[in-house]
mmCIF file of C-alpha atoms in Angstrom:
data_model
loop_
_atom_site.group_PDB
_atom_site.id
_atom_site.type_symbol
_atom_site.label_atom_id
_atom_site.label_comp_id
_atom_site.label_asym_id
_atom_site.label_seq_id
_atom_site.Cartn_x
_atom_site.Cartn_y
_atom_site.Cartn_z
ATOM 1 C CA UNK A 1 112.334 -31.273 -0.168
ATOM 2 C CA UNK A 2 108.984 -30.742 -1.994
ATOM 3 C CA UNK A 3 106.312 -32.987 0.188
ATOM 4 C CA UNK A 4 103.123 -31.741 -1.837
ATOM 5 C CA UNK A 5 104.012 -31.212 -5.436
ATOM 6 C CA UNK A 6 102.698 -28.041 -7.036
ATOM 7 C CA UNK A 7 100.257 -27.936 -9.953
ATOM 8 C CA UNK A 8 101.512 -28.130 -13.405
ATOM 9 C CA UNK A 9 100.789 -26.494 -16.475
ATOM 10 C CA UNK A 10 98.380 -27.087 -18.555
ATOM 11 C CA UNK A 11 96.118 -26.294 -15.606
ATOM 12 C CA UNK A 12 92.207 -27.391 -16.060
ATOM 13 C CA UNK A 13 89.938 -24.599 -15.802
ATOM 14 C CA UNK A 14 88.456 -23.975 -12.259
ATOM 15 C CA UNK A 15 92.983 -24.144 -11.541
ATOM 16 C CA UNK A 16 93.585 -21.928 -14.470
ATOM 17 C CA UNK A 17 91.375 -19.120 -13.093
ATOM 18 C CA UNK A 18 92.293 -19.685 -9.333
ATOM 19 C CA UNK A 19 95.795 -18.765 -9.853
ATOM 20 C CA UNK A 20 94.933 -16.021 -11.888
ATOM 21 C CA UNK A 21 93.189 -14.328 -9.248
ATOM 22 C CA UNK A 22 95.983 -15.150 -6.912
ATOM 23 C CA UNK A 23 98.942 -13.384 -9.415
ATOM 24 C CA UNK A 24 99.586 -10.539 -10.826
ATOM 25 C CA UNK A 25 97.856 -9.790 -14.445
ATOM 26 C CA UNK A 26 100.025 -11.966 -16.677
ATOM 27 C CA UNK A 27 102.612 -12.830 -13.865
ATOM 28 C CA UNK A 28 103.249 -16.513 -13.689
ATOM 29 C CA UNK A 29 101.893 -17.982 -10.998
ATOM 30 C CA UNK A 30 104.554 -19.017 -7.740
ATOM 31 C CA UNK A 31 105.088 -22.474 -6.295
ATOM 32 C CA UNK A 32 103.382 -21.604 -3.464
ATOM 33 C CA UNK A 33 100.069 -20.893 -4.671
ATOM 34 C CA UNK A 34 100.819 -23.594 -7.200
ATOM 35 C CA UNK A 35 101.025 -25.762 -4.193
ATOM 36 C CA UNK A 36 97.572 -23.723 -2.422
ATOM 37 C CA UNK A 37 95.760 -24.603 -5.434
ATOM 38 C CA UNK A 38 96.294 -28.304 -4.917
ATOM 39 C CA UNK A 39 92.858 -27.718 -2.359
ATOM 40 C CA UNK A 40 90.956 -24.915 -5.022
ATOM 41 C CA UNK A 41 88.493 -24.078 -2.032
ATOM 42 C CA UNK A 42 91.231 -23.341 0.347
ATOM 43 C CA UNK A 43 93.118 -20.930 -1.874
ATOM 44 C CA UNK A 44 90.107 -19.192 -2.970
ATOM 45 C CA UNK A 45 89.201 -18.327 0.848
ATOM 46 C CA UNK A 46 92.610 -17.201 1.407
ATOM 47 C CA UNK A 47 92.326 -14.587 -1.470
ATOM 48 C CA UNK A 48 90.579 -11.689 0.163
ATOM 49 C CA UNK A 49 92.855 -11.932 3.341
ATOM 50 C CA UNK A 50 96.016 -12.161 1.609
ATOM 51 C CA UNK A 51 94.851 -10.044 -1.012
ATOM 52 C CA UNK A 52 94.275 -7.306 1.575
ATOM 53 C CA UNK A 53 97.510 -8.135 3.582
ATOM 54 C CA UNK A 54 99.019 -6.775 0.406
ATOM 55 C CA UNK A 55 96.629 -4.217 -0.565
ATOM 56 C CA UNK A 56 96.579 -0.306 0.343
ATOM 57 C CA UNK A 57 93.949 -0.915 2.209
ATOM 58 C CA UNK A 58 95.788 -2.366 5.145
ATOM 59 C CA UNK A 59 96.518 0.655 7.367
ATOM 60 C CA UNK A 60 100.500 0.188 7.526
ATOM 61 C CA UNK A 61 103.184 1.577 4.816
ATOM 62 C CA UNK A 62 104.646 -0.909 2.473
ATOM 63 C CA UNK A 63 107.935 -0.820 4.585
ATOM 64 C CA UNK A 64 106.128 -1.244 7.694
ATOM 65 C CA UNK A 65 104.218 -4.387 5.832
ATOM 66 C CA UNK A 66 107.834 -5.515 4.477
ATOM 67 C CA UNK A 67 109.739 -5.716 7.905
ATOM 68 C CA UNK A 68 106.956 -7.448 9.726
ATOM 69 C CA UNK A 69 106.660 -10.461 7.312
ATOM 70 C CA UNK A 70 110.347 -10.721 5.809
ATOM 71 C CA UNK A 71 110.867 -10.727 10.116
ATOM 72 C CA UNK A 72 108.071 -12.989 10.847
ATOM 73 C CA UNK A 73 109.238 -15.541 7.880
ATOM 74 C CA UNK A 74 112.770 -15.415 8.973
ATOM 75 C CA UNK A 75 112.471 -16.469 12.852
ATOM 76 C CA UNK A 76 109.746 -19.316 11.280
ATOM 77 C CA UNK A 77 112.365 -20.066 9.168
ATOM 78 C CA UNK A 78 110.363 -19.683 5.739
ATOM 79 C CA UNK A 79 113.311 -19.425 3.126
ATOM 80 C CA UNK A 80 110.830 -19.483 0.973
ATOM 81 C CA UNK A 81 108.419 -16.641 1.580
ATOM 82 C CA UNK A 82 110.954 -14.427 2.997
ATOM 83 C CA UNK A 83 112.981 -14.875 -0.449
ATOM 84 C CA UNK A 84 109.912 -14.130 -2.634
ATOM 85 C CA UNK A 85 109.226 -11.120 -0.334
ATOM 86 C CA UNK A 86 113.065 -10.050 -0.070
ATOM 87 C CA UNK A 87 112.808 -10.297 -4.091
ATOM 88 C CA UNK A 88 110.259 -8.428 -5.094
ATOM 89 C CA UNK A 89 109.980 -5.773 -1.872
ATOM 90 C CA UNK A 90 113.267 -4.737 -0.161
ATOM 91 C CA UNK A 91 114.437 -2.476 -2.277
ATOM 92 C CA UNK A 92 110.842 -0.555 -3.127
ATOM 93 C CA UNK A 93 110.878 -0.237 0.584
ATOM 94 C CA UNK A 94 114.693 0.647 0.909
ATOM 95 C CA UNK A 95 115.758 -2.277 3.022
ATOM 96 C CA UNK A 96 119.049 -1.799 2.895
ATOM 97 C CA UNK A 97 121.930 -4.883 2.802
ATOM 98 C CA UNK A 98 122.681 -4.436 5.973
ATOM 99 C CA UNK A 99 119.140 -3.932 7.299
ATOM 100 C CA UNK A 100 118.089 -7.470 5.080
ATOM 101 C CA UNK A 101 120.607 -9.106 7.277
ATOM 102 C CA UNK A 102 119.715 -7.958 10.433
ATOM 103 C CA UNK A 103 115.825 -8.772 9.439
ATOM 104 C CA UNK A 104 116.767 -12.337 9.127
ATOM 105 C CA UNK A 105 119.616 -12.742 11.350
ATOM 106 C CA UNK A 106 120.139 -9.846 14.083
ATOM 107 C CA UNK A 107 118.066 -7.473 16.368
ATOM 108 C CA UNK A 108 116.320 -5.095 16.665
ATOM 109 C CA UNK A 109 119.173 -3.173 18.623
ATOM 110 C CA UNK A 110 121.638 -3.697 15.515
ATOM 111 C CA UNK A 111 123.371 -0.008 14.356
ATOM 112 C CA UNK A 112 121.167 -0.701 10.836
ATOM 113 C CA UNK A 113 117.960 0.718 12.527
ATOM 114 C CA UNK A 114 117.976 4.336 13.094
ATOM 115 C CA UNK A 115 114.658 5.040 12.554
ATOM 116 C CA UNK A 116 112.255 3.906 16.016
ATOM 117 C CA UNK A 117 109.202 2.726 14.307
ATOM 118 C CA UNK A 118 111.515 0.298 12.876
ATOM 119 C CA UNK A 119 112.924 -0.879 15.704
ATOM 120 C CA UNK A 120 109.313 -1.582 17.094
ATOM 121 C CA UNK A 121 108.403 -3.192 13.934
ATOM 122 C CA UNK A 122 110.761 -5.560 14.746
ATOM 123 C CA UNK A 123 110.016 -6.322 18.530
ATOM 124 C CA UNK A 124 106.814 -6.766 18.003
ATOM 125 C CA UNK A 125 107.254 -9.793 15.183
ATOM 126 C CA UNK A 126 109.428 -11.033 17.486
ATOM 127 C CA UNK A 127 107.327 -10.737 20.970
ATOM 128 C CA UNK A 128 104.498 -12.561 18.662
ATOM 129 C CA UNK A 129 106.891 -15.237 17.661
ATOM 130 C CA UNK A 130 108.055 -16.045 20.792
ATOM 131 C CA UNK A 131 105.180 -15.104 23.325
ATOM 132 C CA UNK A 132 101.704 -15.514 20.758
ATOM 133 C CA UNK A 133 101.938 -11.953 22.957
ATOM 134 C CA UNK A 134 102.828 -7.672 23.354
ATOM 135 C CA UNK A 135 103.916 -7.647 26.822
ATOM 136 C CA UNK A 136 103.315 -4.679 28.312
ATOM 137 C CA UNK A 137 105.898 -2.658 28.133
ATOM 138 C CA UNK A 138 106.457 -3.085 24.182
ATOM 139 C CA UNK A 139 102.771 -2.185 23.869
ATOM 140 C CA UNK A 140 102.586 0.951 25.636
ATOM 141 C CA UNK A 141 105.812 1.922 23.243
ATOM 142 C CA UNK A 142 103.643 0.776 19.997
ATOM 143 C CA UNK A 143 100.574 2.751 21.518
ATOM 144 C CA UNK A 144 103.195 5.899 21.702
ATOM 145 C CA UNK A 145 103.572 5.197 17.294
ATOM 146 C CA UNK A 146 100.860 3.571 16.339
ATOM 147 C CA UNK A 147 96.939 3.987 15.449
ATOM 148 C CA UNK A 148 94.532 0.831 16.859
ATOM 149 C CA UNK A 149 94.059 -0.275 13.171
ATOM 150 C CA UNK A 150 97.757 -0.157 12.771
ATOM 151 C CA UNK A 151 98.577 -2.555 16.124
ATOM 152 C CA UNK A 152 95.384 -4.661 14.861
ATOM 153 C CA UNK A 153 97.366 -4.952 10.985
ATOM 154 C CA UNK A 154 100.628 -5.610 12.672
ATOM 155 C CA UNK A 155 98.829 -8.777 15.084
ATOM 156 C CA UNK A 156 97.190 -10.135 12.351
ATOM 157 C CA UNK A 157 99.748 -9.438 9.646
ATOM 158 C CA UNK A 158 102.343 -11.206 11.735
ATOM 159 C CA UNK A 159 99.834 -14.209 12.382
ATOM 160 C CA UNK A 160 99.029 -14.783 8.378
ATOM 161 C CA UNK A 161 102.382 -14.885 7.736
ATOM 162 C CA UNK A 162 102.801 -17.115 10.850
ATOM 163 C CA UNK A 163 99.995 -19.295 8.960
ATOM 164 C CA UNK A 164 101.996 -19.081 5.459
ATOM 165 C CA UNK A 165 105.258 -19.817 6.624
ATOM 166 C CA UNK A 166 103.550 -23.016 8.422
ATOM 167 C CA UNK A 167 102.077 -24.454 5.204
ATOM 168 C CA UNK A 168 105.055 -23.603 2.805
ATOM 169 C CA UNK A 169 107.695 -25.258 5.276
ATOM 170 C CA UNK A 170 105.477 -28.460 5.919
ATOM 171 C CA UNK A 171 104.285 -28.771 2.066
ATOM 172 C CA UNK A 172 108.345 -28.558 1.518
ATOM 173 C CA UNK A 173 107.645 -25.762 -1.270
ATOM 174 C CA UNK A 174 111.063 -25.301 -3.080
ATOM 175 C CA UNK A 175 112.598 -21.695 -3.683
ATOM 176 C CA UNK A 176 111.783 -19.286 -6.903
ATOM 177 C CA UNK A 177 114.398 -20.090 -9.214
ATOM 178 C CA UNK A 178 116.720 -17.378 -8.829
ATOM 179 C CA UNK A 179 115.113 -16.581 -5.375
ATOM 180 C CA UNK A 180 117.892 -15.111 -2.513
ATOM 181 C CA UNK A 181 118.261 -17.155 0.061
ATOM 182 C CA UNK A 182 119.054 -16.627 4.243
ATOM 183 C CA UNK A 183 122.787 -17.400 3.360
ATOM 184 C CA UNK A 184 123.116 -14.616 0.605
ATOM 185 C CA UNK A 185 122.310 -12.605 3.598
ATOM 186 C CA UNK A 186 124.509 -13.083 6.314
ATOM 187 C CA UNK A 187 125.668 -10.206 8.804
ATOM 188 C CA UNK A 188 128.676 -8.565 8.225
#
């Protein structure tokens, strides 16, 4: 249930450029920054974080990016993120349908994750979730995989998304239209 509506077209002009900066070039722009741009100086202080959370600047492979937030979004129970992200991302990273299940549903331990930097990926969304924390053990096996600017993307990656999933739950932004949604996903 939408608590704080998004803006709607026509947008005045100080909007109007906002969510152009925030999109795509001629991408409409989502609910959720539709809902950001309801406080203009917020949103434009979140662009250069999010904007290099996204970028290729951000030390981490688009997969690696993927798993971390549609994980994060899923145990803060952001529909709505992790649907934009499943959307547009899981298959340029080659999330499988089992693999999309298990990122919203399962472990880290499920047969769908063969690969051991996934498995990490996982664990350590899910030590942050539970713990604000990388117990010891889990870091010296991300150490063994993973540069310092990696672990440092991976914290802070998991935290913004932490942040996002936060604000879209409690504004009560609605889904894309057409958006998938945790129950299109369930394991097998």
């Amino acid at each position: 249930m939408t608590r704080i509506a998004p803006v709607q077209p026509p947008y005045d002009h100080d909007t109007s450029e906002q969510l152009a900066r925030m999109m795509p070039p001629g991408a409409e722009p989502i609910l959720l920054f539709r809902t950001f741009a309801k406080n203009l100086p917020m949103a434009s202080a979140m662009g250069s974080w999010g904007s290099y959370e996204l970028s290729r600047r951000l030390s981490l492979s688009m997969r690696d990016r993927e798993l971390l937030i549609d994980r994060t979004c899923a145990r803060c129970g952001c529909e709505y993120e992790w649907g934009v992200h499943i959307a547009f991302f899981a298959d340029r990273v080659g999330l499988s349908t089992g693999q999309i299940a298990s990122v919203t549903h399962g472990s880290p331990d499920d047969a769908c994750w063969t690969d051991e930097r996934d498995r990490l990926l996982i664990r350590a969304a899910d030590e942050l979730h539970d713990h604000a924390m990388i117990n010891d053990t889990l870091h010296d096996q991300l150490v063994a995989v993973f540069t310092e600017p990696e672990l440092l993307d991976i914290y802070m990656l998991c935290g913004w998304y932490h942040a996002i999933s936060y604000a879209a739950n409690a504004a009560g932004v609605d889904l894309e239209p057409g958006a998938p949604t945790f129950n299109d996903h369930q394991p097998a």
